[in-house]
Short mmCIF file of C-alpha atoms in Angstrom, two decimals:
data_model
loop_
_atom_site.label_atom_id
_atom_site.label_comp_id
_atom_site.label_asym_id
_atom_site.label_seq_id
_atom_site.Cartn_x
_atom_site.Cartn_y
_atom_site.Cartn_z
CA MET Z 1 -121.81 266.13 18.95
CA THR Z 2 -121.53 269.97 18.98
CA PRO Z 3 -120.23 271.91 22.08
CA ARG Z 4 -122.98 273.44 24.28
CA GLN Z 5 -123.73 277.14 23.81
CA SER Z 6 -121.96 279.09 26.60
CA GLY Z 7 -125.29 280.37 28.02
CA SER Z 8 -127.29 277.22 28.02
CA GLN Z 9 -125.73 275.65 31.27
CA ARG Z 10 -124.37 277.37 34.06
CA ARG Z 11 -120.88 276.17 34.98
CA VAL Z 12 -119.48 276.32 38.44
CA VAL Z 13 -115.73 276.63 38.67
CA ARG Z 14 -114.18 275.53 42.01
CA ALA Z 15 -111.34 277.91 43.04
CA PRO Z 16 -108.26 276.16 44.68
CA ASP Z 17 -108.51 275.96 48.57
CA LEU Z 18 -107.24 279.14 50.28
CA ARG Z 19 -104.51 277.02 51.83
CA VAL Z 20 -103.35 275.81 48.60
CA ARG Z 21 -103.15 279.21 47.11
CA SER Z 22 -101.34 280.56 50.28
CA THR Z 23 -98.87 277.82 49.92
CA LEU Z 24 -98.26 278.50 46.27
CA ALA Z 25 -97.81 282.22 47.02
CA GLY Z 26 -95.20 281.46 49.76
CA GLU Z 27 -93.37 279.03 47.37
CA ALA Z 28 -93.34 281.64 44.78
CA GLN Z 29 -91.60 284.18 47.10
CA ALA Z 30 -89.12 281.64 48.41
CA ALA Z 31 -88.24 280.33 44.83
CA SER Z 32 -87.94 283.91 43.58
CA ALA Z 33 -85.47 284.71 46.33
CA GLU Z 34 -83.49 281.49 45.69
CA VAL Z 35 -83.27 282.21 42.06
CA GLU Z 36 -82.24 285.85 42.50
CA ARG Z 37 -79.44 284.74 44.96
CA GLU Z 38 -78.09 281.85 42.86
CA LEU Z 39 -78.53 283.12 39.28
CA THR Z 40 -76.88 286.28 38.55
CA VAL Z 41 -76.02 287.16 35.01
CA PRO Z 42 -75.57 290.58 33.53
CA GLU Z 43 -78.14 291.97 31.22
CA ASP Z 44 -77.59 291.03 27.64
CA PRO Z 45 -79.79 292.10 24.78
CA ALA Z 46 -78.51 289.34 22.68
CA ALA Z 47 -79.81 286.62 25.18
CA ALA Z 48 -83.23 285.04 25.48
CA ALA Z 49 -84.76 282.14 27.35
CA PHE Z 50 -86.80 279.19 26.08
CA PHE Z 51 -89.02 277.18 28.30
CA ASP Z 52 -90.83 273.87 27.73
CA VAL Z 53 -94.47 273.84 29.16
CA ASP Z 54 -95.48 270.33 30.29
CA ASN Z 55 -94.11 269.55 33.77
CA THR Z 56 -91.62 272.58 33.26
CA ILE Z 57 -94.04 275.63 33.60
CA VAL Z 58 -97.30 273.64 34.23
CA GLN Z 59 -97.88 270.69 36.46
CA GLY Z 60 -99.06 267.93 34.13
CA ALA Z 61 -99.75 267.83 30.52
CA SER Z 62 -101.47 270.94 29.18
CA ILE Z 63 -103.20 269.11 26.43
CA TYR Z 64 -105.12 267.03 28.86
CA HIS Z 65 -106.22 270.14 30.63
CA LEU Z 66 -107.44 271.40 27.34
CA ALA Z 67 -109.12 267.91 26.73
CA ARG Z 68 -111.05 268.29 29.94
CA GLY Z 69 -112.37 271.69 29.04
CA MET Z 70 -113.43 270.45 25.62
CA TYR Z 71 -115.05 267.56 27.32
CA GLN Z 72 -117.09 269.76 29.72
CA ARG Z 73 -118.34 271.71 26.71
CA GLY Z 74 -119.49 268.72 24.72
CA PHE Z 75 -116.90 268.38 22.18
CA PHE Z 76 -116.72 264.66 22.97
CA GLY Z 77 -118.10 262.03 25.26
CA PRO Z 78 -117.17 260.31 28.67
CA ARG Z 79 -115.27 257.39 26.96
CA GLU Z 80 -112.77 259.63 25.26
CA MET Z 81 -112.40 261.66 28.51
CA ALA Z 82 -111.67 258.60 30.60
CA GLY Z 83 -108.72 257.76 28.14
CA ALA Z 84 -107.52 261.33 28.52
CA LEU Z 85 -107.66 261.03 32.37
CA GLY Z 86 -105.89 257.83 32.44
CA LYS Z 87 -102.99 259.37 30.52
CA GLN Z 88 -103.06 262.37 32.71
CA VAL Z 89 -102.56 260.27 35.74
CA TRP Z 90 -99.75 258.36 34.10
CA PHE Z 91 -97.90 261.64 33.28
CA ARG Z 92 -98.30 262.79 36.95
CA LEU Z 93 -97.01 259.53 38.45
CA HIS Z 94 -94.21 259.24 36.15
CA GLY Z 95 -93.38 262.83 35.54
CA ALA Z 96 -92.32 262.10 31.95
CA GLU Z 97 -93.77 262.01 28.39
CA ASN Z 98 -94.95 258.90 26.67
CA ALA Z 99 -94.72 259.11 22.91
CA GLY Z 100 -97.72 256.94 22.36
CA HIS Z 101 -99.93 259.10 24.75
CA VAL Z 102 -98.65 262.21 22.85
CA ALA Z 103 -99.56 260.71 19.49
CA ASP Z 104 -102.94 259.50 20.68
CA ALA Z 105 -103.74 262.95 22.17
CA ARG Z 106 -102.64 264.65 18.99
CA THR Z 107 -104.91 262.32 16.84
CA ALA Z 108 -107.87 262.72 19.14
CA ALA Z 109 -107.57 266.52 19.38
CA LEU Z 110 -107.36 266.85 15.78
CA SER Z 111 -110.41 264.80 15.01
CA VAL Z 112 -112.37 266.78 17.76
CA ILE Z 113 -111.59 270.32 16.49
CA ALA Z 114 -112.17 269.66 12.84
CA GLY Z 115 -114.93 271.92 11.64
CA HIS Z 116 -114.61 274.18 14.63
CA THR Z 117 -113.23 277.84 14.40
CA VAL Z 118 -109.87 279.14 15.53
CA ALA Z 119 -111.75 281.87 17.47
CA GLU Z 120 -113.83 279.11 19.32
CA LEU Z 121 -110.65 277.37 20.47
CA GLN Z 122 -108.83 280.39 21.38
CA SER Z 123 -111.70 281.44 23.68
CA LEU Z 124 -111.78 277.96 25.11
CA ALA Z 125 -108.11 277.98 25.75
CA ASP Z 126 -108.42 281.16 27.92
CA GLU Z 127 -111.28 279.56 29.91
CA VAL Z 128 -109.23 276.35 30.34
CA PHE Z 129 -106.32 278.43 31.70
CA ASP Z 130 -108.54 280.06 34.42
CA GLU Z 131 -110.24 276.85 35.26
CA GLY Z 132 -107.50 274.39 35.60
CA MET Z 133 -104.05 275.69 34.81
CA ALA Z 134 -103.43 278.99 36.58
CA TYR Z 135 -103.00 277.36 39.94
CA ARG Z 136 -100.85 274.65 38.44
CA ILE Z 137 -97.98 276.85 37.36
CA TRP Z 138 -94.72 275.76 39.03
CA PRO Z 139 -93.80 278.86 41.24
CA GLY Z 140 -90.06 278.13 40.92
CA THR Z 141 -90.09 277.99 37.23
CA ARG Z 142 -92.20 281.04 37.07
CA ALA Z 143 -89.55 282.90 39.03
CA LEU Z 144 -86.95 281.86 36.71
CA ALA Z 145 -88.85 283.23 33.62
CA GLN Z 146 -89.51 286.60 35.49
CA LEU Z 147 -85.79 286.77 36.38
CA HIS Z 148 -84.96 286.60 32.50
CA LEU Z 149 -87.53 289.31 31.87
CA ASP Z 150 -86.26 291.51 34.61
CA ARG Z 151 -82.80 291.38 33.08
CA GLY Z 152 -84.35 292.49 29.76
CA GLU Z 153 -84.18 289.24 27.97
CA ARG Z 154 -87.15 287.94 25.97
CA VAL Z 155 -88.74 284.71 26.95
CA TRP Z 156 -90.47 282.24 24.72
CA LEU Z 157 -92.39 279.03 25.42
CA VAL Z 158 -91.56 276.16 23.11
CA THR Z 159 -94.05 273.26 23.31
CA ALA Z 160 -95.65 270.37 21.57
CA ALA Z 161 -98.91 271.64 22.91
CA PRO Z 162 -101.36 273.42 20.74
CA ILE Z 163 -100.28 277.00 19.85
CA GLU Z 164 -103.53 278.23 21.00
CA ILE Z 165 -102.91 277.05 24.65
CA ALA Z 166 -99.20 278.02 24.48
CA GLU Z 167 -100.16 281.58 23.52
CA VAL Z 168 -102.57 282.00 26.43
CA ILE Z 169 -100.00 280.68 28.88
CA ALA Z 170 -97.34 283.08 27.50
CA ARG Z 171 -99.71 286.01 27.50
CA ARG Z 172 -101.06 285.37 31.06
CA LEU Z 173 -97.45 285.05 32.63
CA GLY Z 174 -96.35 288.19 30.75
CA LEU Z 175 -93.92 286.39 28.57
CA THR Z 176 -92.64 287.44 24.96
CA GLY Z 177 -94.28 284.79 23.17
CA ALA Z 178 -94.96 281.10 22.24
CA MET Z 179 -94.25 278.44 19.73
CA GLY Z 180 -96.36 275.24 19.57
CA THR Z 181 -97.92 272.80 17.27
CA VAL Z 182 -100.15 274.41 14.64
CA ALA Z 183 -103.31 272.80 13.35
CA GLU Z 184 -104.19 273.64 9.96
CA HIS Z 185 -107.15 275.90 9.40
CA VAL Z 186 -108.78 277.53 6.24
CA ASP Z 187 -110.82 280.58 6.41
CA GLY Z 188 -110.63 280.30 10.09
CA VAL Z 189 -111.98 276.80 10.30
CA TYR Z 190 -109.93 273.76 11.45
CA THR Z 191 -109.26 271.04 8.73
CA GLY Z 192 -108.27 268.21 11.14
CA ARG Z 193 -104.66 268.20 9.87
CA LEU Z 194 -101.38 269.57 11.17
CA VAL Z 195 -99.13 272.11 9.51
CA GLY Z 196 -95.92 270.09 9.60
CA ASP Z 197 -95.80 267.88 12.68
CA LEU Z 198 -95.81 268.24 16.44
CA LEU Z 199 -93.22 270.72 17.79
CA HIS Z 200 -91.44 267.96 19.61
CA GLY Z 201 -87.91 266.78 20.03
CA GLU Z 202 -85.71 267.96 17.18
CA ALA Z 203 -88.30 270.17 15.79
CA LYS Z 204 -87.92 272.45 18.94
CA ALA Z 205 -84.37 272.97 18.16
CA VAL Z 206 -85.17 273.80 14.53
CA ALA Z 207 -87.87 276.35 15.57
CA VAL Z 208 -85.39 278.05 18.07
CA ARG Z 209 -82.46 278.23 15.58
CA SER Z 210 -84.85 280.07 13.11
CA LEU Z 211 -85.99 282.41 15.81
CA VAL Z 212 -82.47 283.05 16.91
CA GLU Z 213 -81.46 283.98 13.45
CA ASP Z 214 -84.71 286.12 12.84
CA GLU Z 215 -84.16 287.99 16.21
CA GLY Z 216 -80.44 288.43 16.03
CA LEU Z 217 -79.80 286.55 19.22
CA ASP Z 218 -76.57 284.89 20.29
CA VAL Z 219 -77.48 281.12 20.88
CA THR Z 220 -74.58 280.86 23.16
CA ARG Z 221 -75.87 283.47 25.46
CA CYS Z 222 -79.46 282.01 25.49
CA SER Z 223 -80.93 279.79 28.08
CA ALA Z 224 -83.37 276.73 27.84
CA TYR Z 225 -85.39 274.83 30.40
CA SER Z 226 -87.11 271.54 30.13
CA ASP Z 227 -88.02 268.35 32.21
CA SER Z 228 -87.88 265.87 29.35
CA PHE Z 229 -84.99 263.99 27.83
CA ASN Z 230 -86.68 264.19 24.53
CA ASP Z 231 -85.72 268.05 24.49
CA LEU Z 232 -81.98 267.33 24.58
CA PRO Z 233 -81.56 269.00 20.97
CA LEU Z 234 -82.99 272.11 22.48
CA LEU Z 235 -81.05 271.99 25.71
CA GLY Z 236 -77.89 271.27 23.80
CA LEU Z 237 -78.27 274.05 21.40
CA VAL Z 238 -78.09 276.96 23.89
CA GLY Z 239 -75.22 278.10 26.01
CA HIS Z 240 -77.16 277.78 29.14
CA PRO Z 241 -79.35 274.60 29.56
CA CYS Z 242 -81.12 273.84 32.76
CA ALA Z 243 -83.12 270.70 33.70
CA VAL Z 244 -86.33 271.59 35.54
CA ASN Z 245 -88.34 268.77 37.21
CA PRO Z 246 -86.35 266.33 35.13
CA ASP Z 247 -87.28 262.70 34.16
CA ARG Z 248 -84.80 260.02 35.16
CA ARG Z 249 -82.91 260.26 31.82
CA LEU Z 250 -82.54 263.98 31.68
CA ARG Z 251 -81.40 264.12 35.35
CA ARG Z 252 -78.65 261.62 34.65
CA HIS Z 253 -77.48 263.45 31.43
CA ALA Z 254 -77.66 266.82 33.28
CA GLU Z 255 -75.43 265.58 36.02
CA GLN Z 256 -72.96 264.05 33.56
CA GLN Z 257 -72.74 267.38 31.72
CA GLY Z 258 -72.57 269.64 34.76
CA TRP Z 259 -75.88 271.31 33.86
CA PRO Z 260 -77.99 272.96 36.65
CA VAL Z 261 -80.89 270.84 37.88
CA ARG Z 262 -83.86 272.45 39.59
CA ASP Z 263 -86.45 270.32 40.96
CA TYR Z 264 -89.55 271.96 42.38
CA ARG Z 265 -91.13 268.59 43.17
CA VAL Z 266 -88.85 267.67 46.10
CA GLY Z 267 -90.77 267.20 49.27
CA ARG Z 268 -94.03 266.75 47.48
CA ARG Z 269 -93.96 263.12 46.43
CA ALA Z 270 -96.78 262.20 48.89
CA ALA Z 271 -98.84 265.18 47.77
CA ARG Z 272 -98.31 264.41 44.16
CA LEU Z 273 -99.21 260.63 44.63
CA GLY Z 274 -102.45 261.78 46.48
CA VAL Z 275 -103.41 264.15 43.47
CA ALA Z 276 -102.59 261.36 41.10
CA ALA Z 277 -104.72 258.80 43.20
CA ALA Z 278 -107.58 261.39 43.12
CA GLY Z 279 -107.18 261.77 39.38
CA ALA Z 280 -107.30 257.96 38.97
CA THR Z 281 -110.38 257.86 41.09
CA GLY Z 282 -111.99 260.42 38.74
CA ALA Z 283 -110.92 258.53 35.65
CA VAL Z 284 -112.46 255.26 37.02
CA ALA Z 285 -115.68 257.30 37.82
CA VAL Z 286 -115.87 258.69 34.34
CA ALA Z 287 -115.27 255.27 32.78
CA ALA Z 288 -117.92 253.76 34.92
CA GLY Z 289 -120.29 256.49 34.07
CA ALA Z 290 -119.66 255.88 30.42
CA LEU Z 291 -120.18 252.16 30.78
CA ALA Z 292 -123.51 252.80 32.55
CA ALA Z 293 -124.72 255.14 29.78
CA ARG Z 294 -123.87 252.52 27.07
CA ARG Z 295 -125.74 249.87 29.07
CA ARG Z 296 -128.85 252.15 29.42
CA GLY Z 297 -128.80 252.93 25.77
CA SER Z 298 -128.48 249.17 24.78
#
């Protein structure tokens, strides 16, 4: 199935409720004030900050937001989307990565984009950010990144998400740049294979070490932020690690090591469970629709 032409169907994008946007704005201001009060480090040109994306910068998993946008444009059908939604609900409920889900998403994404152009996916990533990610940026983490920028430090995203979506997030937030998983392409067309492997776990630390050397940074003066125990190689590399919205294992490790922990989910458990429940309902609806379609076609 090929994606629908952009002009062939009018899409309606529902903006976040005004109260939601107001709440986010207020949280951003409060978080910014908290950060500026508690985190005062002199400007240092040899310092930089590295941020994970999923559940650190963005609520949920960015690749599933991308999958939703691809589904809406006809890249794949309801059955595949039902699986993606189910994994997103799991992520929102547990607040942690599942290696099997990540691998499945990688395989599915590569098969879907094979034969499509880089320009096509880059354009889609921009649209996906506007439609489903912009209002899911954690205000507190955004304030942390801005503080590093205000001190004259460079800020990079380091994520297993596709580089196309990582670059959009970095650009929209005014960050220095991004490192992400790279899909192979020849003459601007995706082959369905990766260049190397996912930028995940130890691979993140390898990428940051290389960047530190290329940019002349002092790794002991650098900072890193993540929610996942899988990112211990990156967090342990820098002089100033910080756990943000941490999973259980990372929280325990951070507390043992005396690392700062910032959890912007505190006080929102009921709200998060409500969103997850709504997502679960949506996944069931999509799955039911896919089953009905198959029955009609039989």
